[in-house]
CSV table of C-alpha atoms in Angstrom, one decimal:
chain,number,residue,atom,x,y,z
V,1,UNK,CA,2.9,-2.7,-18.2
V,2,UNK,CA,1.9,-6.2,-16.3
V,3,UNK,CA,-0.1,-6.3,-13.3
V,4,UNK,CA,2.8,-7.1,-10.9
V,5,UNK,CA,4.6,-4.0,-12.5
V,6,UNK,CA,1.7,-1.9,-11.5
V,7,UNK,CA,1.8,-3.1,-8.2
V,8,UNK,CA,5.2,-2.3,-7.9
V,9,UNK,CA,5.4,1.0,-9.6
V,10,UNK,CA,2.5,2.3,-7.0
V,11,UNK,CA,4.9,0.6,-4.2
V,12,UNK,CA,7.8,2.6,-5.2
V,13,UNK,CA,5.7,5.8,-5.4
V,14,UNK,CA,4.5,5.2,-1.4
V,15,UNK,CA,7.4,4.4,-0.2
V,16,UNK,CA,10.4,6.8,-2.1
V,17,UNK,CA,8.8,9.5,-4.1
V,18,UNK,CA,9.4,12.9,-2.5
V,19,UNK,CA,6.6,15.1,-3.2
V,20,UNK,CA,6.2,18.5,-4.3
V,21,UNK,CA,3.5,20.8,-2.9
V,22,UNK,CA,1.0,22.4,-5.6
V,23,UNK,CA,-1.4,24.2,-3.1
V,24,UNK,CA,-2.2,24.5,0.5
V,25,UNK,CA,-4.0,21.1,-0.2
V,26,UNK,CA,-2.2,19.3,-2.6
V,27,UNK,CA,1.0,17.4,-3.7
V,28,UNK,CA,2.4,15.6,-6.1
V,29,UNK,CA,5.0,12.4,-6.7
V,30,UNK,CA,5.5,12.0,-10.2
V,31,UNK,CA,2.3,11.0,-12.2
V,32,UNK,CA,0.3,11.5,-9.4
V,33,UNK,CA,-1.7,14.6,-7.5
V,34,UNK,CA,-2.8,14.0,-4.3
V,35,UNK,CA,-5.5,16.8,-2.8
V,36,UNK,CA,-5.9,16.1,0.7
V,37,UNK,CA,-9.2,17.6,2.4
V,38,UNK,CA,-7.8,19.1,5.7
V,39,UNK,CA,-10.5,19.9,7.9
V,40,UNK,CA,-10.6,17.3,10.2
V,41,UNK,CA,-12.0,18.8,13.1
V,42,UNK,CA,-15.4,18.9,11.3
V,43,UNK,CA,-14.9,15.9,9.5
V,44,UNK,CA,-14.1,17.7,6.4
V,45,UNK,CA,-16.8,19.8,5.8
V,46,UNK,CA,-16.6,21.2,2.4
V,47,UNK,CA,-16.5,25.3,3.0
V,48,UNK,CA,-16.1,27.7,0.2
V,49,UNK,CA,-12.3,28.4,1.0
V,50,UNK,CA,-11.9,24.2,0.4
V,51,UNK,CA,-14.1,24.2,-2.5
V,52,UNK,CA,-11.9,27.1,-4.4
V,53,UNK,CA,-8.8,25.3,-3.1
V,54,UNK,CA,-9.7,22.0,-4.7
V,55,UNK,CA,-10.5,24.1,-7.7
V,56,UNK,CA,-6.9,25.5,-7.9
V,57,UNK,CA,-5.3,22.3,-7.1
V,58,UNK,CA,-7.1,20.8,-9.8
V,59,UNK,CA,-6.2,23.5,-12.6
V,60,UNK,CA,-2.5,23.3,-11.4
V,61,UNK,CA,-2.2,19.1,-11.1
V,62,UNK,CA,-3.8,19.5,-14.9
V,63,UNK,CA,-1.0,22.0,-15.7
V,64,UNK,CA,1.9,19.9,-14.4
V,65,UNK,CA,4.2,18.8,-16.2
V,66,UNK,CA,4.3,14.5,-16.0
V,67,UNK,CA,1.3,14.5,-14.2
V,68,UNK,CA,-1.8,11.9,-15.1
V,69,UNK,CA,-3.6,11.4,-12.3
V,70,UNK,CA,-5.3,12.3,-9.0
V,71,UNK,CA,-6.4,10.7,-6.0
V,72,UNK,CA,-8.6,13.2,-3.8
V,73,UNK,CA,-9.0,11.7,0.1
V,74,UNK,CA,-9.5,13.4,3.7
V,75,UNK,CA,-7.5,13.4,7.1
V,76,UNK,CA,-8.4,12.1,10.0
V,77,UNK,CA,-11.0,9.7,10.6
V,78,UNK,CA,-13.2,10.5,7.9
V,79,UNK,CA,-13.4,11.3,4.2
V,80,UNK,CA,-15.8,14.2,4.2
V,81,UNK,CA,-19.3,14.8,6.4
V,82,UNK,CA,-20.7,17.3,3.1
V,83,UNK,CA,-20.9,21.0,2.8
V,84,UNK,CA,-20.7,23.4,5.9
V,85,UNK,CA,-23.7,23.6,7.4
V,86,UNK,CA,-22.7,26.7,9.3
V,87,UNK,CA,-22.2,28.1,6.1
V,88,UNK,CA,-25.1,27.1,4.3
V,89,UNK,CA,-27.3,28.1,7.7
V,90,UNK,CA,-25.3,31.5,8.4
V,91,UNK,CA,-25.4,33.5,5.0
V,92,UNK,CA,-29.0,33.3,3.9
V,93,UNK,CA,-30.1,32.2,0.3
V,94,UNK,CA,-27.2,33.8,-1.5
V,95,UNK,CA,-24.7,32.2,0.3
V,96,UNK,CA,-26.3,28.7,-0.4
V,97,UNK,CA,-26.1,29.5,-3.8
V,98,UNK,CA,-22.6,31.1,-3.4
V,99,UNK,CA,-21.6,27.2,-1.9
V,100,UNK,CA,-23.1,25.2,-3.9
V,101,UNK,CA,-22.2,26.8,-7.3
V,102,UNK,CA,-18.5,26.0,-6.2
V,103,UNK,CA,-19.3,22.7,-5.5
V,104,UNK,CA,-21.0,22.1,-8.5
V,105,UNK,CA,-17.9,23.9,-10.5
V,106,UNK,CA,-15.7,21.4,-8.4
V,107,UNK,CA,-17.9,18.4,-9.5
V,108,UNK,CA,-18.1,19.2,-13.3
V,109,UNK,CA,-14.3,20.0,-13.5
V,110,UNK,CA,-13.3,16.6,-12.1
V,111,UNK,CA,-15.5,15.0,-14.4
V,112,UNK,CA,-14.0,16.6,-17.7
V,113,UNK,CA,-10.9,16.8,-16.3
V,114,UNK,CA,-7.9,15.0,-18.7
V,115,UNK,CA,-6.6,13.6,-15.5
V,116,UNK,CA,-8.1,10.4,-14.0
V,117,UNK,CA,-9.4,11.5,-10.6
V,118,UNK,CA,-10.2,8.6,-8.2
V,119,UNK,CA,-11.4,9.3,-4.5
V,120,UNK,CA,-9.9,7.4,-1.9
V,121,UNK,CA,-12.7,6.8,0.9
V,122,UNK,CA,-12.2,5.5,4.5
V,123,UNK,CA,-15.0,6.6,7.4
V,124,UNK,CA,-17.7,9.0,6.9
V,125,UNK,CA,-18.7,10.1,3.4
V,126,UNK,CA,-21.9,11.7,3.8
V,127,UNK,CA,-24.2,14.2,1.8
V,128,UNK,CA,-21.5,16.5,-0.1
V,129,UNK,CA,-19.1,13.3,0.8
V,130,UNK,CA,-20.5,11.0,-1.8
V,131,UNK,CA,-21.4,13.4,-4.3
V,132,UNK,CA,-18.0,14.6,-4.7
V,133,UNK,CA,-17.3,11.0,-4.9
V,134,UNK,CA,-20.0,10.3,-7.8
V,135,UNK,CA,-18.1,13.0,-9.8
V,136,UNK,CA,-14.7,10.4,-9.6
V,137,UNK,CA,-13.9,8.2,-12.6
V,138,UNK,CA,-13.0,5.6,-9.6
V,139,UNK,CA,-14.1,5.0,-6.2
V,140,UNK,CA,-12.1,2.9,-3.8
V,141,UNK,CA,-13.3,2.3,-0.1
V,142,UNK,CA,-11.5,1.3,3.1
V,143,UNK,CA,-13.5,-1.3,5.2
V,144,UNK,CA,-14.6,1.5,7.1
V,145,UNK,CA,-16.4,3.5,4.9
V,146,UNK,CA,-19.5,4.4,5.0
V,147,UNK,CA,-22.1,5.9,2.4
V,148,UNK,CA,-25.3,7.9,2.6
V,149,UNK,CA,-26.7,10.9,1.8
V,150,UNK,CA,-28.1,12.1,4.5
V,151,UNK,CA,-29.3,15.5,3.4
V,152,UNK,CA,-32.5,14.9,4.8
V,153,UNK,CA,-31.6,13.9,8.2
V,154,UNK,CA,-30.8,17.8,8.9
V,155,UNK,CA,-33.8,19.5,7.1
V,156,UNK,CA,-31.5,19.9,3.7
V,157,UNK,CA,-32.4,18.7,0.3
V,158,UNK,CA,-29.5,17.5,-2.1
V,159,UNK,CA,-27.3,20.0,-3.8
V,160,UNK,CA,-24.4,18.9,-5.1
V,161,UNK,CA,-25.7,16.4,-7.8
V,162,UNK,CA,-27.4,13.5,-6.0
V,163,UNK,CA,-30.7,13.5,-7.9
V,164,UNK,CA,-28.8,13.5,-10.7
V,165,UNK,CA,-25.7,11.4,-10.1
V,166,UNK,CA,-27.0,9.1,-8.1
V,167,UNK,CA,-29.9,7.2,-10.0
V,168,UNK,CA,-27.4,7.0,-13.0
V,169,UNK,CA,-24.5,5.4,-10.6
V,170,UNK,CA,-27.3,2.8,-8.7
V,171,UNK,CA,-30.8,2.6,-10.1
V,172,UNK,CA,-33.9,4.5,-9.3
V,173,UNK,CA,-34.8,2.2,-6.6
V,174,UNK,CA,-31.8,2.4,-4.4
V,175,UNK,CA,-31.0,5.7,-5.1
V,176,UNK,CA,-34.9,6.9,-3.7
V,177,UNK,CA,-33.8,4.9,-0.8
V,178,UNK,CA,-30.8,6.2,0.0
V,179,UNK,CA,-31.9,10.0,-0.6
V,180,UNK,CA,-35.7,9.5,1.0
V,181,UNK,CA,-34.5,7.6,4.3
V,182,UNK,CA,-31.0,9.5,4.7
V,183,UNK,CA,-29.4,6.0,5.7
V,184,UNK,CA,-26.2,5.0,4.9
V,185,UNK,CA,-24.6,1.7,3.6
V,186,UNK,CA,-21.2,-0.2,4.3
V,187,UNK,CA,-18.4,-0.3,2.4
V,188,UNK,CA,-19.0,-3.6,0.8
V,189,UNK,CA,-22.7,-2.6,-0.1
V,190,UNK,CA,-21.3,0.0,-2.0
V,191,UNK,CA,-19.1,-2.0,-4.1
V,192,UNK,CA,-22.3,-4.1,-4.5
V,193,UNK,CA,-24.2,-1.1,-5.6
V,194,UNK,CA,-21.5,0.3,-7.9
V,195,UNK,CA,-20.9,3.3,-5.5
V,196,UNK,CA,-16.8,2.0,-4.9
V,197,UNK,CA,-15.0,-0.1,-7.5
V,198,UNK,CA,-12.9,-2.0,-4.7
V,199,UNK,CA,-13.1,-2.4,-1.3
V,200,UNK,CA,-9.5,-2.7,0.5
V,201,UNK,CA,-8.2,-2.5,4.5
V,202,UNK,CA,-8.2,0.7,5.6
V,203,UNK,CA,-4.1,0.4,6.2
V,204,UNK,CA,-4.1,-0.2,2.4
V,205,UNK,CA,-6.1,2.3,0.9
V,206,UNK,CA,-4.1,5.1,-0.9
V,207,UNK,CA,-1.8,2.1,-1.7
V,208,UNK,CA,-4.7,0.6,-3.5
V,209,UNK,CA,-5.9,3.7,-4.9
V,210,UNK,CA,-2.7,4.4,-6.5
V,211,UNK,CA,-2.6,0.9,-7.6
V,212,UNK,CA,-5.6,1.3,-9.5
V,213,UNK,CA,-5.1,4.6,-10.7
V,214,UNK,CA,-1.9,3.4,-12.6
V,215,UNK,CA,-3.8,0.8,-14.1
V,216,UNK,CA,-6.0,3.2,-15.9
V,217,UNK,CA,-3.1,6.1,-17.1
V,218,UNK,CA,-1.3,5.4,-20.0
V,219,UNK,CA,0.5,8.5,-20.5
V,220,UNK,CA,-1.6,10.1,-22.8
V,221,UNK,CA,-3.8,12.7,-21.2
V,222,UNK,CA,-5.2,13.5,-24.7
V,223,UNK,CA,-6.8,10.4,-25.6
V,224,UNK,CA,-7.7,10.1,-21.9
V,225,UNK,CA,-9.6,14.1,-21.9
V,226,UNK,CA,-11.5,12.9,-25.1
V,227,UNK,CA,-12.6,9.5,-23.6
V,228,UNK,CA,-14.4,11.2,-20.4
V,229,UNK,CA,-15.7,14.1,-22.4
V,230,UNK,CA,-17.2,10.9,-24.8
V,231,UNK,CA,-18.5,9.4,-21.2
V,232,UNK,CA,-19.9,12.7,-19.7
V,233,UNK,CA,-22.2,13.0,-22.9
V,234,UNK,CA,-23.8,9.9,-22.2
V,235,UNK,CA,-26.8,11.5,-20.4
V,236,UNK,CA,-27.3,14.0,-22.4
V,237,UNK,CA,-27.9,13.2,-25.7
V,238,UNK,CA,-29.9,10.5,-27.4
V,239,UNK,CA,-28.4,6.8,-28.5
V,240,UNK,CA,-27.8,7.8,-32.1
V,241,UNK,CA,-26.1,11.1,-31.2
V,242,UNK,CA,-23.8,9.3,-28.8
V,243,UNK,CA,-22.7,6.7,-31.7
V,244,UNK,CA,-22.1,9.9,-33.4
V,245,UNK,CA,-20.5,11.6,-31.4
V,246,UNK,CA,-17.4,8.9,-30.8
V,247,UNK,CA,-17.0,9.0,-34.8
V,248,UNK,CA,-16.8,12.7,-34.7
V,249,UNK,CA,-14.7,13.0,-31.8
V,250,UNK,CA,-12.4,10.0,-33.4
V,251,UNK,CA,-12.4,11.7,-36.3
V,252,UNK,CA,-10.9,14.9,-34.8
V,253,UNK,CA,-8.4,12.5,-32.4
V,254,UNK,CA,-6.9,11.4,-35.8
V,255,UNK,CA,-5.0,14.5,-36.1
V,256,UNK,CA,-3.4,14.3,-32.8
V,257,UNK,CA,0.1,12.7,-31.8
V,258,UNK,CA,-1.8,10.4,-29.8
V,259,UNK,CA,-3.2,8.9,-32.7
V,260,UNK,CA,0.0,9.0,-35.1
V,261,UNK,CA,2.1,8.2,-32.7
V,262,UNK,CA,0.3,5.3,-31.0
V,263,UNK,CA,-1.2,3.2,-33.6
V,264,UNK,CA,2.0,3.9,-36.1
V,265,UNK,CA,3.3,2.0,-33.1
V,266,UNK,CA,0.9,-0.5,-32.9
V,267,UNK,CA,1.5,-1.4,-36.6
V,268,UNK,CA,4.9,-0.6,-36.9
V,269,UNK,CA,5.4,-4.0,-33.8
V,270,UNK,CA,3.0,-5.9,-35.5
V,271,UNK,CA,5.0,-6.0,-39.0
V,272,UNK,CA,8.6,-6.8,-37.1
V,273,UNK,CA,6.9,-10.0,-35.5
């Protein structure tokens, strides 16, 4: 498929597709899930009734039929301001944990999800905001965006995977700075820093993020579940266990239809030229 196919595919999709709801906070079009967060009112705050709703939307966009993709984004004027506080202040320790164990359930299953899962960000993304983000396999960012963590700001210390995402998305040096002085950048400085792959007009953003989205699904949701599991390893293992580690899982990948049926294809074009 050519870039100005692409283009035109996502086009289509924006303009025509009727979509199908999956849960209170999702929909899909075709190849694509979209999980809206719908709290607008508090900037949407991540609560533990959103967190388990993202968590069902993902397991049913994953079991769809056609489906390859997701784009996560918020309503109103902002992406999303972080967790609750008024849940994180109301319910004692237990309840932080209660939260934040969701939100780190939310975090890892986007991240080994076999769906590409891209977050669409316009306004505020803030504390819980750009860690759900940091989870994404892409990152696209209306001119209005803006990123920070901010945990400190309120008295709070990261939760959802900023220590840990962050320095492996920007460097040690930025990432102190954006945890330690709870600032924020623009948009553009996050492309800059490798926080947002693109940065678009804000009228243009889901169109973009679809866009881009296509680019990367190929309609194989095997190969693609093998490749991020490859790419979530990277941390956590050693260089020669990682070189390992592709063979092996390659090696296992040979049995699939994926494998047989795409490079017998491959070949099979190559010796009709």
């Amino acid at each position: 498929m050519t870039v100005e196919d692409t283009v035109n595919e996502a086009a289509v999709h924006l303009a025509a597709a009727p979509r199908e709801r999956i849960n209170q906070l999702c929909e899909h079009d075709g190849r694509i899930a979209w999980i809206t967060l719908s709290r607008p009112e508090r900037a949407n705050a991540l609560d533990s009734e959103t967190l388990e709703l993202i968590l069902d939307a993902l397991e049913r966009a994953e079991a769809t039929p056609g489906v390859e993709a997701i784009i996560l984004h918020g309503s109103g004027q902002h992406f999303c301001a972080g967790a609750d506080l008024n849940e994180l202040l109301g319910n004692g320790p237990g309840g932080v944990r209660k939260l934040l164990d969701l939100f780190r359930q939310v975090t890892i299953r986007i991240e080994q999800s076999h769906l590409v899962v891209a977050a669409a960000v316009h306004g505020a993304a803030r504390a819980g905001g750009i860690e759900i983000s940091l989870a994404c396999d892409i990152v696209i960012a209306a001119k209005s965006a803006t990123f920070g963590d901010a945990h400190l700001s309120k008295g709070l210390l990261p939760g959802g995977g900023s220590t840990v995402r962050l320095p492996r998305a920007i460097g040690w040096q930025r990432a102190k700075w954006l945890i330690l002085s709870a600032e924020s950048i623009d948009a553009q400085t996050a492309r800059d820093w490798g926080l947002a792959f693109d940065v678009v007009d804000d009228a243009d953003l889901l169109a973009a993020a679809e866009r881009h989205l296509l680019a990367m699904t190929h309609g194989d949701t095997e190969s693609m579940r093998r490749a991020k599991m490859l790419l979530s390893m990277v941390d956590e293992q050693n260089f020669s266990d990682g070189l390992e580690a592709e063979i092996a899982t390659l090696e296992e990948h040979w049995k699939s239809e994926s494998f047989q049926s795409g490079v017998g294809a491959f070949l099979s074009r190559r010796t009709t030229k």
